[in-house]
mmCIF file of C-alpha atoms and ligand atoms in Angstrom:
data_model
loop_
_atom_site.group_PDB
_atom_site.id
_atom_site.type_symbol
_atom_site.label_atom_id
_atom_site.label_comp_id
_atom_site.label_asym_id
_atom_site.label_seq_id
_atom_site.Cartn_x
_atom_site.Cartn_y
_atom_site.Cartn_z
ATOM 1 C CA UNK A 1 0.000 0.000 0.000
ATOM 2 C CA UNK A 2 1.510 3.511 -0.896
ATOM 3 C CA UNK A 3 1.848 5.514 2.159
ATOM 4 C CA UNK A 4 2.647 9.416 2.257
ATOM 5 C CA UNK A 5 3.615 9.850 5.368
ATOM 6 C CA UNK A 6 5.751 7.011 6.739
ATOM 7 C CA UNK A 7 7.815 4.134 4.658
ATOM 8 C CA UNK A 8 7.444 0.379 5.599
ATOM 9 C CA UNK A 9 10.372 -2.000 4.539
ATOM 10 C CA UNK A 10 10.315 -5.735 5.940
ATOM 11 C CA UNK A 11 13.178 -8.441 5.723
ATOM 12 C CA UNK A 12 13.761 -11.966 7.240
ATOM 13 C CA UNK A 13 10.366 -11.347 9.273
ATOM 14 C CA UNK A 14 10.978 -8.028 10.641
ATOM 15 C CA UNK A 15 9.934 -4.627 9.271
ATOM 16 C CA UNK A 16 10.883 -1.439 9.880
ATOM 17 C CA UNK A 17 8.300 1.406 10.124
ATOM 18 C CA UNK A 18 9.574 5.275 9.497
ATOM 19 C CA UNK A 19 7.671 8.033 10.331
ATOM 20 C CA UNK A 20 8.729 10.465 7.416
ATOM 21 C CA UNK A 21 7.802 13.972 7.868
ATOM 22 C CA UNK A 22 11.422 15.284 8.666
ATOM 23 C CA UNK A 23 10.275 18.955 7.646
ATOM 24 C CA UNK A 24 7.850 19.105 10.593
ATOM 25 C CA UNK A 25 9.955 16.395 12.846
ATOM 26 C CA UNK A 26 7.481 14.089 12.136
ATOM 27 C CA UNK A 27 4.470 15.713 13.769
ATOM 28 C CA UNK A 28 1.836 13.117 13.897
ATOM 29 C CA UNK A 29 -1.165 14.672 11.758
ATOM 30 C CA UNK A 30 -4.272 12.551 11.553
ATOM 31 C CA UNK A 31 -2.272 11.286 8.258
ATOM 32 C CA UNK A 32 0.274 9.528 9.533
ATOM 33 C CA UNK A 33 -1.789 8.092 12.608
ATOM 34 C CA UNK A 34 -3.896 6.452 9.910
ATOM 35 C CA UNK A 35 -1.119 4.692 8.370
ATOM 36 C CA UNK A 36 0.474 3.991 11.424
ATOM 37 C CA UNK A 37 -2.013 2.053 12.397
ATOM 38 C CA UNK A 38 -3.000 0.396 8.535
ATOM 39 C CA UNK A 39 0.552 -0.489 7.971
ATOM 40 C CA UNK A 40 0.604 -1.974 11.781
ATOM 41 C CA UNK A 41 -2.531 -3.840 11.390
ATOM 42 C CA UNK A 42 -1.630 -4.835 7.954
ATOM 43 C CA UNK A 43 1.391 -6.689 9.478
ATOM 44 C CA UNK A 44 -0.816 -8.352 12.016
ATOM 45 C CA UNK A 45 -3.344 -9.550 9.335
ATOM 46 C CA UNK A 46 -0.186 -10.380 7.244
ATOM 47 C CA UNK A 47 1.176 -12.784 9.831
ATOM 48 C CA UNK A 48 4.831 -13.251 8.439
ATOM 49 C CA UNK A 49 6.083 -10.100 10.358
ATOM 50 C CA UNK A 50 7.668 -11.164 14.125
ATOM 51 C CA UNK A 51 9.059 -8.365 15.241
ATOM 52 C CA UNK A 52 8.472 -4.157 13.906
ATOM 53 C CA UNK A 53 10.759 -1.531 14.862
ATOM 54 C CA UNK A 54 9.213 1.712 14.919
ATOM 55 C CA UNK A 55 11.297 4.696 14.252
ATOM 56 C CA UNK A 56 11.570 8.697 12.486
ATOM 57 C CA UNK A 57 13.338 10.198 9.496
ATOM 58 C CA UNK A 58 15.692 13.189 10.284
ATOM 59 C CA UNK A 59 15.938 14.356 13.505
ATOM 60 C CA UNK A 60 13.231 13.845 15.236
ATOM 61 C CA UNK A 61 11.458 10.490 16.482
ATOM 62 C CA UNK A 62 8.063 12.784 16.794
ATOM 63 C CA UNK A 63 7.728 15.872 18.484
ATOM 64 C CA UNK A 64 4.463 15.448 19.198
ATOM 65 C CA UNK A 65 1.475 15.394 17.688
ATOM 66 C CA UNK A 66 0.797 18.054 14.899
ATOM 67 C CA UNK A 67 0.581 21.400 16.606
ATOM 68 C CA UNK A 68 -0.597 23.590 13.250
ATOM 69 C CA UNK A 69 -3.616 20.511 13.123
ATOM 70 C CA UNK A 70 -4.497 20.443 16.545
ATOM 71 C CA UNK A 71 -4.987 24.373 16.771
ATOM 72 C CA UNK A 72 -7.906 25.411 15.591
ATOM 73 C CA UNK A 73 -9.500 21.713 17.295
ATOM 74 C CA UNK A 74 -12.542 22.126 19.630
ATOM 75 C CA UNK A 75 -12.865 20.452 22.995
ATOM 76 C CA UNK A 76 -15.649 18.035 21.132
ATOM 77 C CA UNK A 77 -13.598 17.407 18.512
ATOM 78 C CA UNK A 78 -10.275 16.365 20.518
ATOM 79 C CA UNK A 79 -12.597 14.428 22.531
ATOM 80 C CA UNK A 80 -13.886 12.519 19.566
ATOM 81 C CA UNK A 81 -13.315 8.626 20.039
ATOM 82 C CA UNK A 82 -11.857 7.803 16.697
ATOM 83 C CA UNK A 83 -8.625 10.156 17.944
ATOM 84 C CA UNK A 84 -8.239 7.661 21.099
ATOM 85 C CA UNK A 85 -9.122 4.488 19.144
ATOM 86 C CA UNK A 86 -5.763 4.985 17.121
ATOM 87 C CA UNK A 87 -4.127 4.609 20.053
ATOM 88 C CA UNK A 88 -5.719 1.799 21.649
ATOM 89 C CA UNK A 89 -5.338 0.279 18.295
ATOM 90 C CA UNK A 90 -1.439 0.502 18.332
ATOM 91 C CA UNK A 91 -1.748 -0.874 21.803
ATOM 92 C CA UNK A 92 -4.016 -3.752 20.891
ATOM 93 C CA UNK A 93 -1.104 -4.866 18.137
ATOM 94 C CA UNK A 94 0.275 -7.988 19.539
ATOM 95 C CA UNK A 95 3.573 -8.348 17.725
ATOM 96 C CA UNK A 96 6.222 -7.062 19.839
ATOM 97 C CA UNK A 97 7.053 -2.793 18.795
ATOM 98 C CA UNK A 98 10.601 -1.240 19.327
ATOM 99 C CA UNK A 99 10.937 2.232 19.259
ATOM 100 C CA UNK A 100 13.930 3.293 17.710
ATOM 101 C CA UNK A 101 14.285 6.765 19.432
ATOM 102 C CA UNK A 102 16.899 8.901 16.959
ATOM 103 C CA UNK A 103 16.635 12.685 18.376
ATOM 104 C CA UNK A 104 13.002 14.187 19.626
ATOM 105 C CA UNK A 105 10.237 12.086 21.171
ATOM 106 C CA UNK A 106 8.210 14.819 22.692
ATOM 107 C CA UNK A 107 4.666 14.793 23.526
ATOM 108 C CA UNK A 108 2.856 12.431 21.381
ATOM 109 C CA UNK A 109 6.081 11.023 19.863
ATOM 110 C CA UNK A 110 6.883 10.287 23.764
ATOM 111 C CA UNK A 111 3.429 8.434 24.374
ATOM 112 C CA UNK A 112 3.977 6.932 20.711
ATOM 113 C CA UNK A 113 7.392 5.507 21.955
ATOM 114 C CA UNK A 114 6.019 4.531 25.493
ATOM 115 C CA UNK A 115 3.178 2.632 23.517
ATOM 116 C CA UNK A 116 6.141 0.361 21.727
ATOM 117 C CA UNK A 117 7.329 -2.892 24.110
ATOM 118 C CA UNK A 118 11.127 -1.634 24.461
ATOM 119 C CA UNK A 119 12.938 1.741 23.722
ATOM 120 C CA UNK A 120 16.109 1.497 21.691
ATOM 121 C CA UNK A 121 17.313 4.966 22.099
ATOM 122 C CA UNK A 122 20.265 7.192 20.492
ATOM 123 C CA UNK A 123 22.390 9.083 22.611
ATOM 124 C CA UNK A 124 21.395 12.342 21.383
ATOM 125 C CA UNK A 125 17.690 11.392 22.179
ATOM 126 C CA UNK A 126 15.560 13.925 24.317
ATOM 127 C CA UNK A 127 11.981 12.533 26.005
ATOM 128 C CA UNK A 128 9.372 15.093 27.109
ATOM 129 C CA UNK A 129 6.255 15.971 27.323
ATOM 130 C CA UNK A 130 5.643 19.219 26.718
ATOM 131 C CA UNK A 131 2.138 20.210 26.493
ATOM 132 C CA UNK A 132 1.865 22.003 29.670
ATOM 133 C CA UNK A 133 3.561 24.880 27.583
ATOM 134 C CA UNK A 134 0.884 25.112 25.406
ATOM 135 C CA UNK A 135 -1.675 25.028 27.927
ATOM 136 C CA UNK A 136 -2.675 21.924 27.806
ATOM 137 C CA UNK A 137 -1.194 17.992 29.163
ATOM 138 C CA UNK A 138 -0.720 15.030 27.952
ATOM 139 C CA UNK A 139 -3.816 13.265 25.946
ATOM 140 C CA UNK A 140 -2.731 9.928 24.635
ATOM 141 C CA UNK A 141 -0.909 8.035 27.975
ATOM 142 C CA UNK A 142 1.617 10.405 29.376
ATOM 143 C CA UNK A 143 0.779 10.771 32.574
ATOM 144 C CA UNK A 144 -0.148 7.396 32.839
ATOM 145 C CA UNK A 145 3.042 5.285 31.449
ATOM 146 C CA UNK A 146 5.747 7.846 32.487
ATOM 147 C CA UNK A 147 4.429 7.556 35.894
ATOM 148 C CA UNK A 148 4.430 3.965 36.122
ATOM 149 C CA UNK A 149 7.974 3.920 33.901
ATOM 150 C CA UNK A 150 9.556 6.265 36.090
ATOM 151 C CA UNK A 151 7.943 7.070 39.080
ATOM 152 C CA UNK A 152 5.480 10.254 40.337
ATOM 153 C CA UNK A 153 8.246 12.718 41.261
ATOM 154 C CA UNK A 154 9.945 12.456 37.861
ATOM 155 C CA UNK A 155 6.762 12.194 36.101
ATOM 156 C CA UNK A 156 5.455 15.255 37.625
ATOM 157 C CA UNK A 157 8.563 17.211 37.353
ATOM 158 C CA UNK A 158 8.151 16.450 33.104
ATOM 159 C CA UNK A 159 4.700 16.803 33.197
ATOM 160 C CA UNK A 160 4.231 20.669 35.266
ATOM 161 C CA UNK A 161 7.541 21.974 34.044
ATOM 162 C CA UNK A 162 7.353 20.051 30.214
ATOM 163 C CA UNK A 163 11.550 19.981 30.682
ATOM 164 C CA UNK A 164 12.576 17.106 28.737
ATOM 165 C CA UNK A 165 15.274 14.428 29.958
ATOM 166 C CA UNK A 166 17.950 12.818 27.912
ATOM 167 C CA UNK A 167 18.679 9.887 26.684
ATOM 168 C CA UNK A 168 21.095 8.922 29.953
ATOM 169 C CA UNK A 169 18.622 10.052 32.236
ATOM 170 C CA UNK A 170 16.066 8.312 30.750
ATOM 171 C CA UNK A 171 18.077 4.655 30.999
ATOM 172 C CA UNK A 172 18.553 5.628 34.552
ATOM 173 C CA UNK A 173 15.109 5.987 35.295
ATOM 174 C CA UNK A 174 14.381 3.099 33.014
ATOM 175 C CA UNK A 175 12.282 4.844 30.214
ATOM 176 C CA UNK A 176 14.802 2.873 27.778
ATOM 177 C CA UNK A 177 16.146 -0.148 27.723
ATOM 178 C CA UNK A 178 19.270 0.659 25.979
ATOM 179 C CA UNK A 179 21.192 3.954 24.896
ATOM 180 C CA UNK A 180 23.798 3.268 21.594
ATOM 181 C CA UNK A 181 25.635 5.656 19.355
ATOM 182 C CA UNK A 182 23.272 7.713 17.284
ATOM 183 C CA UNK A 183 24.095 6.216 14.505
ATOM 184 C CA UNK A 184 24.086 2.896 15.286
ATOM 185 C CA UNK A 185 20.357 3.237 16.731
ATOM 186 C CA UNK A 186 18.045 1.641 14.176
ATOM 187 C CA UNK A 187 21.084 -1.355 13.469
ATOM 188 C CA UNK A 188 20.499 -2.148 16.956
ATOM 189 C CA UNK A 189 16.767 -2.385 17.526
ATOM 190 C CA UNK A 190 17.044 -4.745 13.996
ATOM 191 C CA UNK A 191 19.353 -7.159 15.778
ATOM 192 C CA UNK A 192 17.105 -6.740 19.125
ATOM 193 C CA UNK A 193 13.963 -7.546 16.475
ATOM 194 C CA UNK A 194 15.857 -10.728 14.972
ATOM 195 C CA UNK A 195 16.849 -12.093 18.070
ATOM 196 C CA UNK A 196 12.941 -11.736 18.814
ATOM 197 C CA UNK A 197 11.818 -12.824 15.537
ATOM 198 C CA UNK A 198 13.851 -15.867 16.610
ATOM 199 C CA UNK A 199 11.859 -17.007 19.060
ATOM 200 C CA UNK A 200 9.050 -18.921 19.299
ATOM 201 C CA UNK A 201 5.922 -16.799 17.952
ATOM 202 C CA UNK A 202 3.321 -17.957 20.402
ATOM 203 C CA UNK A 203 5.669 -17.779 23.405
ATOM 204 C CA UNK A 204 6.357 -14.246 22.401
ATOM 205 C CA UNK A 205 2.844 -13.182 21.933
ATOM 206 C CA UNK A 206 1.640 -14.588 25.528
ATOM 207 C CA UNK A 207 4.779 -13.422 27.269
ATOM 208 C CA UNK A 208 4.102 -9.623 25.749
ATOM 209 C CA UNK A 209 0.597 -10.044 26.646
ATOM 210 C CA UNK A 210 2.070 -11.384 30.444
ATOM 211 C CA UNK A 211 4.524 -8.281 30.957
ATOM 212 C CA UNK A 212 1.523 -5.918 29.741
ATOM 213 C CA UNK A 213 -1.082 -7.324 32.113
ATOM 214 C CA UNK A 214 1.757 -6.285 34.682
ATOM 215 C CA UNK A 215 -0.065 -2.942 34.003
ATOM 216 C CA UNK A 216 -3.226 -2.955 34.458
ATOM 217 C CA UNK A 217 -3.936 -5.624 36.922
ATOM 218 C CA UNK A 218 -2.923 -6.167 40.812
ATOM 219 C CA UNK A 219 -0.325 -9.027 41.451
ATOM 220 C CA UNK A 220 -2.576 -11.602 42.026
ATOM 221 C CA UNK A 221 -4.250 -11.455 38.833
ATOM 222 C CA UNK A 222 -1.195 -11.010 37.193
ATOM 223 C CA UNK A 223 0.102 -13.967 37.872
ATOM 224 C CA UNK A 224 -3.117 -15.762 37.771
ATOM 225 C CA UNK A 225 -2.815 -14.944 33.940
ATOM 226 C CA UNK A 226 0.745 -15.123 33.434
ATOM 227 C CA UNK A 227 0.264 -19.011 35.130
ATOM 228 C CA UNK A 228 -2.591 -19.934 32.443
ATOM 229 C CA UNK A 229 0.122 -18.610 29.550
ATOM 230 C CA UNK A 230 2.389 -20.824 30.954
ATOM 231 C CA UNK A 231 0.094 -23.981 30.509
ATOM 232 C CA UNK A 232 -0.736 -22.957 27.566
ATOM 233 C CA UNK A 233 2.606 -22.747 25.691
ATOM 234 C CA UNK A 234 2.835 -26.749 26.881
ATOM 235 C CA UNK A 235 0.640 -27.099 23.999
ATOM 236 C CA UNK A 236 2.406 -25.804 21.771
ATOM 237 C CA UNK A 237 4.700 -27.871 18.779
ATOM 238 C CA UNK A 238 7.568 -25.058 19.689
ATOM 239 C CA UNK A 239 7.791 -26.191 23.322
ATOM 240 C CA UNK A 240 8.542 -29.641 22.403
ATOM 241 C CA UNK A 241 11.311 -28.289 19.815
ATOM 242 C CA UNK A 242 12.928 -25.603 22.169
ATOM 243 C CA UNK A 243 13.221 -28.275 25.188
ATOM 244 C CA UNK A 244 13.949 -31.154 22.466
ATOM 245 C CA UNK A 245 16.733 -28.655 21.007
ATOM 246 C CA UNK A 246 18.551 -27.781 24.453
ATOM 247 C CA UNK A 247 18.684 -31.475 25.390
ATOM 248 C CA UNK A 248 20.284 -32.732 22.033
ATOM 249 C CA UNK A 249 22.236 -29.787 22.351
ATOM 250 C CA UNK A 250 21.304 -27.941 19.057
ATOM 251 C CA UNK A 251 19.085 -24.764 17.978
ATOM 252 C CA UNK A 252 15.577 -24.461 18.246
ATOM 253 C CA UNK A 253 13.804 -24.657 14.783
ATOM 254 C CA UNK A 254 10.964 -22.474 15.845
ATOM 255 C CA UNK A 255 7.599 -22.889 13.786
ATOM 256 C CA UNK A 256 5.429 -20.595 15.610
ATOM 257 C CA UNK A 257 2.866 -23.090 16.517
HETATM 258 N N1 DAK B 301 3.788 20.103 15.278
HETATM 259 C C1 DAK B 301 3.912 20.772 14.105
HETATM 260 N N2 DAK B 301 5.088 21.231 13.639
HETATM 261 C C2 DAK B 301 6.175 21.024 14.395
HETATM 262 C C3 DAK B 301 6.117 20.348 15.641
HETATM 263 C C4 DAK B 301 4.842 19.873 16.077
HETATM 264 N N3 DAK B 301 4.666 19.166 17.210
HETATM 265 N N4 DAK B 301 7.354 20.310 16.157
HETATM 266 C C5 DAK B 301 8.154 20.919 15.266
HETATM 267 N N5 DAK B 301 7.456 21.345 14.212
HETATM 268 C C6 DAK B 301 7.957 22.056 13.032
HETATM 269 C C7 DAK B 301 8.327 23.482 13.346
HETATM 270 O O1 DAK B 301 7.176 24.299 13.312
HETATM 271 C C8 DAK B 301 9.298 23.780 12.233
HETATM 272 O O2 DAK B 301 8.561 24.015 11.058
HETATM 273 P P1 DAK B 301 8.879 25.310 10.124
HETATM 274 O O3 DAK B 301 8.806 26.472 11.043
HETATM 275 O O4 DAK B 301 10.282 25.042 9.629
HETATM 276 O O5 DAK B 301 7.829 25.271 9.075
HETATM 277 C C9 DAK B 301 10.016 22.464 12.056
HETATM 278 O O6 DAK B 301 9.178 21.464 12.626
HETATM 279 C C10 DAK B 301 11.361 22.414 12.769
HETATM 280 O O7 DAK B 301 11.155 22.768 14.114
HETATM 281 P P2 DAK B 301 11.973 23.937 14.848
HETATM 282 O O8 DAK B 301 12.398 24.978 13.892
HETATM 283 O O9 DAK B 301 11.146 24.365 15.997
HETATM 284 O O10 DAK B 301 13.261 23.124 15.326
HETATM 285 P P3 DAK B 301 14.166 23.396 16.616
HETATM 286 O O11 DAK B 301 15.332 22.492 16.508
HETATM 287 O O12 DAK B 301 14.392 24.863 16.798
HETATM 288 O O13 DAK B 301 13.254 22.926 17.856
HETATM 289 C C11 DAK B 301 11.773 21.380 19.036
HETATM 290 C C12 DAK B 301 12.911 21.571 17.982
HETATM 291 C C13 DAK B 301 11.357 19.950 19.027
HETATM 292 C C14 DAK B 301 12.349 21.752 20.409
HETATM 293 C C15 DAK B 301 10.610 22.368 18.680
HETATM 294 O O14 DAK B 301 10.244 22.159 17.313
HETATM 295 C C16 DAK B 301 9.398 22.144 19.520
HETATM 296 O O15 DAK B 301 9.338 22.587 20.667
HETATM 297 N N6 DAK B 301 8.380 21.495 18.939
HETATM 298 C C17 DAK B 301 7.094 21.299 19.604
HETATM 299 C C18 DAK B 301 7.177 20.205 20.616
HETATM 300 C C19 DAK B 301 5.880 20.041 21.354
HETATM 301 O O16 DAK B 301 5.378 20.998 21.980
HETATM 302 N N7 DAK B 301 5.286 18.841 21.288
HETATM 303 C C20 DAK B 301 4.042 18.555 21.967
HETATM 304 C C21 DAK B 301 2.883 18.818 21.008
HETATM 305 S S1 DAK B 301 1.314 18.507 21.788
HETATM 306 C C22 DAK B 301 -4.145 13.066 21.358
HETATM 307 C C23 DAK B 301 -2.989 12.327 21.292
HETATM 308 C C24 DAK B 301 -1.740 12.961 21.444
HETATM 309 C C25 DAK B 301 -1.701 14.327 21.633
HETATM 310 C C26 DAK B 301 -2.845 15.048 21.693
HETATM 311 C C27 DAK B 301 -4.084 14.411 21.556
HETATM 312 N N8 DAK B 301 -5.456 12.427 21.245
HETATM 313 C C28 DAK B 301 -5.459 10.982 21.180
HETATM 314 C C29 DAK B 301 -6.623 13.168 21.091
HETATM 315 C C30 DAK B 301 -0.377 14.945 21.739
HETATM 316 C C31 DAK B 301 -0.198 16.261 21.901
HETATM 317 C C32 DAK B 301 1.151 16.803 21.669
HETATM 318 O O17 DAK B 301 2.088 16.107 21.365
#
């Protein structure tokens, strides 16, 4: 499908989404959220895709959502579900996302790279959320997945004074799992997607699904889930191969079933 606004390439199961509006650092515009989420669900329909790095053209993962679009928006109109659903969308894609942070992820592009299962992020990276300087606060999961990635007195501090960290700061407070040269950023989320892609495919699905619940449930019902994904993947052809593999010391020929 031809896309405007972002480029989609895919090799040896993994595929690399760009978010290509370097003029504007990739604002997200209603555009691009659209065929975020096509080219995303398109993968998922697809089935041969494992693992999808996420990342921006130029220098800017996303600084935010589109600020020229969003300004002459009423209350009604930001409030509008189909907005939101974009988002929940993304977060309802069950093939693990890497962001691939290579200079700004501000605002939206902050949420955007929150919503992804792992940060991969360049040392020049920034993370913010800046809304509070334009009178408003964050609308698609800032305040909710900073806070629980970094804890309320960090959170807050982003979120009132819209001061964004760097890259450093944000491995120290664990908002990424990794910080690399900047231009080594998007070769190193590709190996971290092979070495997923690798993997069994159902394991991978139930254990993202596990860590996620993590979330939005208390421990008890966490592990009450993460237990009946652990049963489950004894059914599975790729259980038999990855403990059949270890004992005749070899590797794993995954199948995904
Ligand atoms: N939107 C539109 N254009 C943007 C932009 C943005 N968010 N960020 C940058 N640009 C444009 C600039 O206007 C400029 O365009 P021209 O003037 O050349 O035409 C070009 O990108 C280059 O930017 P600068 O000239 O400003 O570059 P600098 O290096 O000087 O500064 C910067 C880089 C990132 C510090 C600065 O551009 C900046 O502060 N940008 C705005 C960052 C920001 O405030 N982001 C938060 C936006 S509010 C929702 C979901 C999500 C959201 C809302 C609702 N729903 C589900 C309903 C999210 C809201 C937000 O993200």
């Amino acid at each position: 499908m031809p896309y405007q606004n972002i480029t989609v390439s895919t090799e040896d199961g993994i595929a690399v989404v760009t978010l290509n509006r370097p003029d504007v650092l990739n604002a997200l515009n209603q555009a691009t959220m659209d065929e975020l989420v096509s080219a995303l669900e398109e993968f998922e329909r697809e089935g041969s895709v494992r693992c999808i790095v996420l990342t921006g053209a130029g220098r800017a993962f996303a600084a935010g959502a589109d600020i020229k679009e969003m300004a002459g928006a009423s209350a009604p109109e930001m409030l509008a579900g189909y907005r939101f659903q974009q988002w929940e969308r993304i977060r309802k894609v069950t093939t693990p996302l890497i962001a691939a942070v290579n200079g700004f992820a501000l605002g939206g592009g902050c949420e955007l790279a929150m919503l992804c299962d792992m940060i991969v992020a360049a040392e020049t990276a920034q993370f913010g959320q800046p809304e509070i300087n334009l009178g408003i606060m964050p609308g698609a999961g800032g305040t909710q997945r900073l806070t629980r990635a970094i804890g309320k007195s960090r959170a807050m501090e982003m979120v009132l004074t819209g001061r964004p960290i760097s890259a450093r700061q944000a491995e120290a407070c664990g908002l990424v799992s990794r910080v690399v040269p900047a231009e080594t950023v998007l070769d190193e989320a590709k190996r971290l997607a092979k070495e997923i892609a690798a993997k069994g495919a159902v394991a991978v699905r139930l254990a993202k699904e596990a860590v996620l619940k993590a979330f939005d449930t208390h421990l008890e019902g966490g592990l009450d889930y993460e237990r009946k994904c652990f049963y489950l993947l004894f059914a599975t052809e790729d259980r038999s191969e990855g403990i059949a593999a270890f004992l005749e010391k070899r590797r794993p020929a995954f199948k995904g079933r």
